C-alpha positions as MATLAB code, in Angstrom:
seq = 'XXXXXXXXXXXXXXXXXXXXXXXXXXXXXXXXXXXXXXXXXXXXXXXXXXXXXXXXXXXXXXXXXXXXXXXXXXXXXXXXXXXXXXXXXXXXXXXXXXXXXXXXXXXXXXXXXXXXXXXXXXXXXXXXXXXXXXXXXXXXXXXXXXXXXXXXXXXXXXXXXXXXXXXXXXXXXXXXXXXXXXXXXXXXXXXXXXXXXXXXXXXXXXXXXXXXXXXXXXXXXXXXXXXXXXXXXXXXXXXXXXXXXXXXXXXXXXXXXXXXXXXXXXXXXXXXXXXXXXXXXXXXXXXXXXXXXXXXXXXXXXXXXXXXXXXXXXXXXXXXXXXXXXXXXXXXXXXXXXXXX';
ca = [
     106.869   95.900  116.099;
     110.369   94.503  115.869;
     113.890   95.835  116.345;
     115.947   94.980  113.252;
     118.978   94.647  115.535;
     117.181   91.953  117.562;
     114.862   90.011  115.214;
     113.682   87.790  118.075;
     112.180   90.666  120.087;
     108.578   91.766  119.482;
     107.218   95.005  120.992;
     103.552   95.817  121.491;
     103.882   99.621  121.365;
     106.098  102.217  119.715;
     107.074  103.609  123.142;
     108.411  100.208  124.202;
     110.379   99.949  120.958;
     111.869  103.439  121.437;
     112.991  102.556  124.971;
     114.707   99.448  123.637;
     116.432  101.412  120.852;
     117.641  103.976  123.388;
     119.563  101.161  125.058;
     121.358  100.458  121.769;
     122.222  104.140  121.424;
     123.635  104.451  124.952;
     125.813  101.375  124.516;
     127.187  102.459  121.168;
     127.958  106.023  122.272;
     129.891  104.666  125.258;
     131.905  102.011  123.476;
     132.579  103.122  119.928;
     135.994  104.678  120.515;
     138.100  105.270  123.610;
     141.521  106.843  123.417;
     141.982  105.896  119.773;
     141.571  102.171  120.507;
     138.685  100.209  119.107;
     136.642   98.198  121.569;
     134.201   95.387  120.976;
     131.249   94.798  123.249;
     128.378   92.430  123.843;
     125.345   92.901  126.037;
     123.948   89.914  127.865;
     120.268   90.550  128.453;
     118.325   88.023  130.483;
     115.216   88.677  128.375;
     116.795   88.648  124.918;
     119.544   87.296  122.753;
     123.064   88.655  123.119;
     123.530   92.049  121.449;
     126.775   93.032  119.744;
     126.846   96.829  119.492;
     130.268   96.777  117.874;
     129.189   94.599  114.973;
     127.634   95.665  111.701;
     124.373   93.845  112.420;
     123.863   95.739  115.648;
     124.599   99.316  114.717;
     122.139  101.434  116.714;
     119.861  103.858  115.016;
     118.817  107.123  116.600;
     116.501  107.861  113.728;
     113.369  106.062  114.941;
     113.377  108.447  117.914;
     113.621  111.359  115.505;
     110.863  109.900  113.411;
     108.598  109.554  116.441;
     108.725  113.310  117.065;
     106.061  113.792  114.421;
     102.599  112.791  115.713;
     101.729  109.293  114.636;
      98.155  110.339  113.933;
      99.390  112.931  111.449;
     101.499  110.367  109.663;
      98.687  107.840  109.505;
      96.084  110.303  108.335;
      98.312  111.734  105.626;
      97.751  115.326  106.794;
     101.448  116.076  106.423;
     102.302  117.273  102.919;
     104.627  115.357  100.666;
     107.303  118.038  100.975;
     107.215  117.892  104.775;
     107.314  114.091  104.777;
     110.259  114.059  102.372;
     112.099  116.566  104.557;
     111.377  114.529  107.679;
     112.539  111.347  105.953;
     115.821  112.887  104.818;
     116.404  114.462  108.242;
     115.937  111.102  109.946;
     118.128  109.348  107.399;
     120.830  111.992  107.921;
     120.733  111.284  111.662;
     121.312  107.604  110.945;
     124.124  108.219  108.466;
     126.071  110.642  110.652;
     125.891  108.215  113.553;
     128.401  105.865  111.925;
     130.917  106.589  109.153;
     130.164  103.255  107.506;
     126.751  104.670  106.518;
     128.265  107.650  104.676;
     127.772  106.375  101.142;
     126.004  107.971   98.190;
     125.198  107.178   94.572;
     127.868  107.937   92.016;
     125.331  108.293   89.190;
     127.890  106.593   86.979;
     125.592  106.386   83.965;
     124.712  110.081   84.114;
     128.337  111.049   84.639;
     129.470  109.016   81.643;
     126.621  110.325   79.494;
     127.477  113.889   80.496;
     131.121  113.361   79.527;
     130.047  111.894   76.186;
     127.722  114.835   75.513;
     130.455  117.328   76.332;
     132.895  115.342   74.211;
     130.499  115.458   71.247;
     130.011  119.215   71.666;
     133.765  119.797   71.715;
     134.232  117.587   68.648;
     131.650  119.669   66.782;
     133.336  122.899   67.870;
     136.697  121.489   66.802;
     135.268  120.756   63.351;
     133.829  124.279   63.063;
     137.188  125.776   64.052;
     138.969  123.724   61.374;
     136.450  124.902   58.743;
     136.983  128.546   59.688;
     140.753  128.532   59.263;
     140.424  129.030   55.511;
     138.033  131.948   56.038;
     140.454  133.625   58.484;
     143.162  133.594   55.803;
     140.992  135.910   53.641;
     141.298  138.704   56.231;
     137.530  138.915   56.675;
     136.870  141.005   59.797;
     133.484  139.404   60.485;
     134.982  135.928   60.123;
     137.818  136.805   62.472;
     135.358  138.014   65.112;
     133.322  134.836   64.732;
     136.504  132.772   65.064;
     137.485  134.671   68.219;
     134.049  133.994   69.725;
     134.368  130.339   68.756;
     137.784  130.044   70.429;
     136.394  131.663   73.575;
     133.476  129.190   73.570;
     135.869  126.266   73.070;
     137.973  127.512   75.967;
     134.927  127.576   78.276;
     133.705  124.165   77.118;
     137.172  122.654   77.539;
     137.426  123.934   81.093;
     134.036  122.455   81.975;
     134.933  119.171   80.262;
     138.318  118.883   81.986;
     136.797  119.712   85.382;
     134.069  117.100   84.909;
     136.620  114.531   83.747;
     138.911  115.078   86.735;
     136.076  115.137   89.263;
     134.563  111.914   87.977;
     138.022  110.352   88.015;
     138.224  111.168   91.729;
     134.709  109.904   92.436;
     135.290  106.633   90.585;
     138.297  105.886   92.824;
     136.208  105.926   96.016;
     135.669  102.570   97.716;
     132.379  100.774   97.517;
     130.425  100.617  100.795;
     130.259   97.375  102.704;
     127.287   95.144  102.005;
     126.391   95.142  105.716;
     126.144   98.945  105.711;
     123.884   98.898  102.652;
     121.767   96.198  104.277;
     121.419   98.223  107.501;
     120.211  101.332  105.654;
     117.854   99.240  103.521;
     116.370   97.647  106.657;
     115.990  101.061  108.268;
     114.053  102.351  105.256;
     111.776   99.311  105.426;
     111.184   99.700  109.184;
     110.800  103.474  109.470;
     107.318  104.859  110.002;
     108.089  107.812  107.687;
     106.946  106.718  104.244;
     108.170  109.304  101.759;
     107.986  109.350   97.987;
     111.783  109.287   98.026;
     112.098  106.342  100.422;
     110.818  103.790   97.902;
     113.153  105.090   95.197;
     116.131  105.011   97.558;
     115.272  101.493   98.708;
     115.118  100.399   95.060;
     118.613  101.749   94.362;
     119.951   99.971   97.453;
     118.313   96.694   96.408;
     119.453   96.817   92.781;
     123.015   95.831   93.769;
     124.446   97.645   90.751;
     127.533   98.876   92.590;
     126.685  102.533   91.949;
     127.457  103.727   95.483;
     130.629  105.316   96.814;
     131.706  105.455  100.464;
     133.077  108.766  101.716;
     134.729  107.475  104.875;
     137.990  105.592  104.644;
     137.317  101.908  104.962;
     138.465  100.355  108.215;
     140.162   96.983  108.345;
     137.562   94.360  107.580;
     136.898   91.632  110.113;
     137.632   88.344  108.404;
     135.913   85.082  109.195;
     138.916   84.119  111.320;
     138.526   87.341  113.323;
     134.802   86.708  113.855;
     135.479   83.103  114.867;
     138.131   84.147  117.386;
     135.866   86.860  118.772;
     132.899   84.505  119.029;
     134.912   81.929  120.984;
     136.986   84.169  123.264;
     134.916   87.308  123.924;
     133.920   86.263  127.451;
     137.500   85.434  128.384;
     138.835   88.665  126.872;
     136.283   90.743  128.761;
     137.117   89.126  132.106;
     140.856   88.379  131.883;
     142.583   90.388  129.155;
     143.910   93.961  129.560;
     141.309   96.526  128.562;
     138.457   94.127  129.271;
     135.756   94.611  131.865;
     132.234   93.523  132.708;
     129.674   96.174  133.677;
     126.346   95.384  135.323;
     123.741   97.733  133.873;
     121.050   99.310  136.075;
     118.396   98.220  133.598;
     119.555   94.615  133.872;
     122.031   92.466  132.026;
     125.811   92.656  131.808;
     127.950   94.534  129.330;
     131.168   92.745  128.279;
     133.887   95.022  126.874;
     137.232   93.993  125.383;
     140.070   95.500  123.399;
     140.010   94.416  119.752;
     143.813   94.618  119.782;
     143.856   91.445  121.884;
     141.993   89.562  119.159;
     144.506   90.818  116.606;
     147.361   89.660  118.860;
     145.827   86.204  119.329;
     145.278   85.802  115.597;
     148.901   86.725  114.867;
     150.095   84.223  117.464;
     147.950   81.419  116.057;
     149.029   82.262  112.505;
     152.695   82.223  113.511;
     152.251   78.830  115.193;
     150.492   77.350  112.154;
     153.140   78.629  109.735;
     155.925   77.346  111.978;
     154.385   73.874  112.073;
     153.918   73.975  108.300;
     157.639   74.619  107.896;
     158.862   72.202  110.564;
     156.733   69.125  109.829;
     158.293   68.414  106.393;
     161.782   68.892  107.842;
     161.056   66.364  110.582;
     159.599   63.941  108.041;
     162.682   64.313  105.824;
     164.944   63.708  108.792;
     163.306   60.547  110.145;
     161.363   58.979  107.246;
     162.963   57.212  104.291;
     159.838   56.430  102.273;
     160.070   58.734   99.246;
     156.354   58.587   98.503;
     155.470   59.614  102.049;
     158.014   62.442  101.922;
     156.556   63.700   98.634;
     152.974   63.502   99.929;
     153.766   65.349  103.170;
     155.792   68.022  101.375;
     153.102   68.650   98.752;
     150.357   68.735  101.383;
     152.251   71.255  103.495;
     152.882   73.413  100.420;
     149.182   73.470   99.557;
     148.298   74.124  103.198;
     150.760   77.028  103.307;
     149.168   78.575  100.213;
     145.681   78.212  101.728;
     146.781   79.824  105.002;
     148.397   82.763  103.218;
     145.354   83.258  100.989;
     142.703   83.080  103.729;
     144.328   84.487  106.862;
     146.620   87.169  105.437;
     146.351   90.039  102.987;
     149.061   88.686  100.692;
     148.576   89.249   96.992;
     148.568   86.404   94.501;
     152.140   86.909   93.329;
     153.341   87.140   96.952;
     151.711   83.789   97.710;
     153.343   82.252   94.630;
     156.763   83.586   95.646;
     156.372   82.351   99.232;
     155.283   78.843   98.222;
     158.031   78.643   95.578;
     160.675   79.639   98.115;
     159.246   77.098  100.545;
     159.442   74.339   97.922;
     162.989   75.377   96.970;
     164.156   75.120  100.577;
     162.689   71.629  100.879;
     164.322   70.540   97.618;
     167.724   71.768   98.793;
     167.241   70.012  102.110;
     166.269   66.808  100.297;
     169.384   66.899   98.107;
     171.633   67.239  101.112;
];
């Protein structure tokens, strides 16, 4: 048996695996949020690789414990009915999903929604045609025709309300964000690892593996950790836990040390480094223009700094394309004015 949070660990019994997973749960419940500030954490275990409970790859799952409540012999022998197994599977999956908001995603059923709107649209078009055909009959003052027309208008009114409601609701659903790939991967791994094999688990795993983008996340998406964030965290997490405000190192009774740091410090460091890089990008061409007379060297340095500025803005900031174009254009204009003077 293996823990999908720690691929390098192998466990000989389910009880040993559950004890290991309980350690993940305790860490995550302690560190997820404190006073509205997000904390990162890493566990140094002498017997295993470093765990990162705050990262997507190390989200703990309480569901295996829930799954183990059912006797393993009953699961293996198949004595539990399909309905009971399906209920147990969905209960365990619900425990996993409510543990972390990033797992709160569901299928949109986009194809069915669109087909339903098309069917309702076709029905309304047919009713509209029938209403147009009956207008000539109404002019003849036929009582039966008037009653039929009144019933038709009432039916159209009901169908229109259903159609408009469906249209507005699907418009709202289609605006929901897509879940992160790491969250989908975690749930897919959980389905593969769980001992509860339901008729619905295979179908759900297939929808998660199809990568058709038909899922919608309910929770508001938090700020994504960029590669620069992960690099900074990977290099400085020990220092932040020992030296920075909000950081601390806890020795666990079960062994190992828990390093905790404030993610705000990483954000502050990244902003400082970004400010320094942008300042150097602006100052280097000015220094070259002031002390170098070779026009080819000046042009090469200026163009290189302009390209470098665009790369920095595109990779380390959330600037849009037109904002990057405006910033680089203004940068080039300043250098041209400085060159003319």
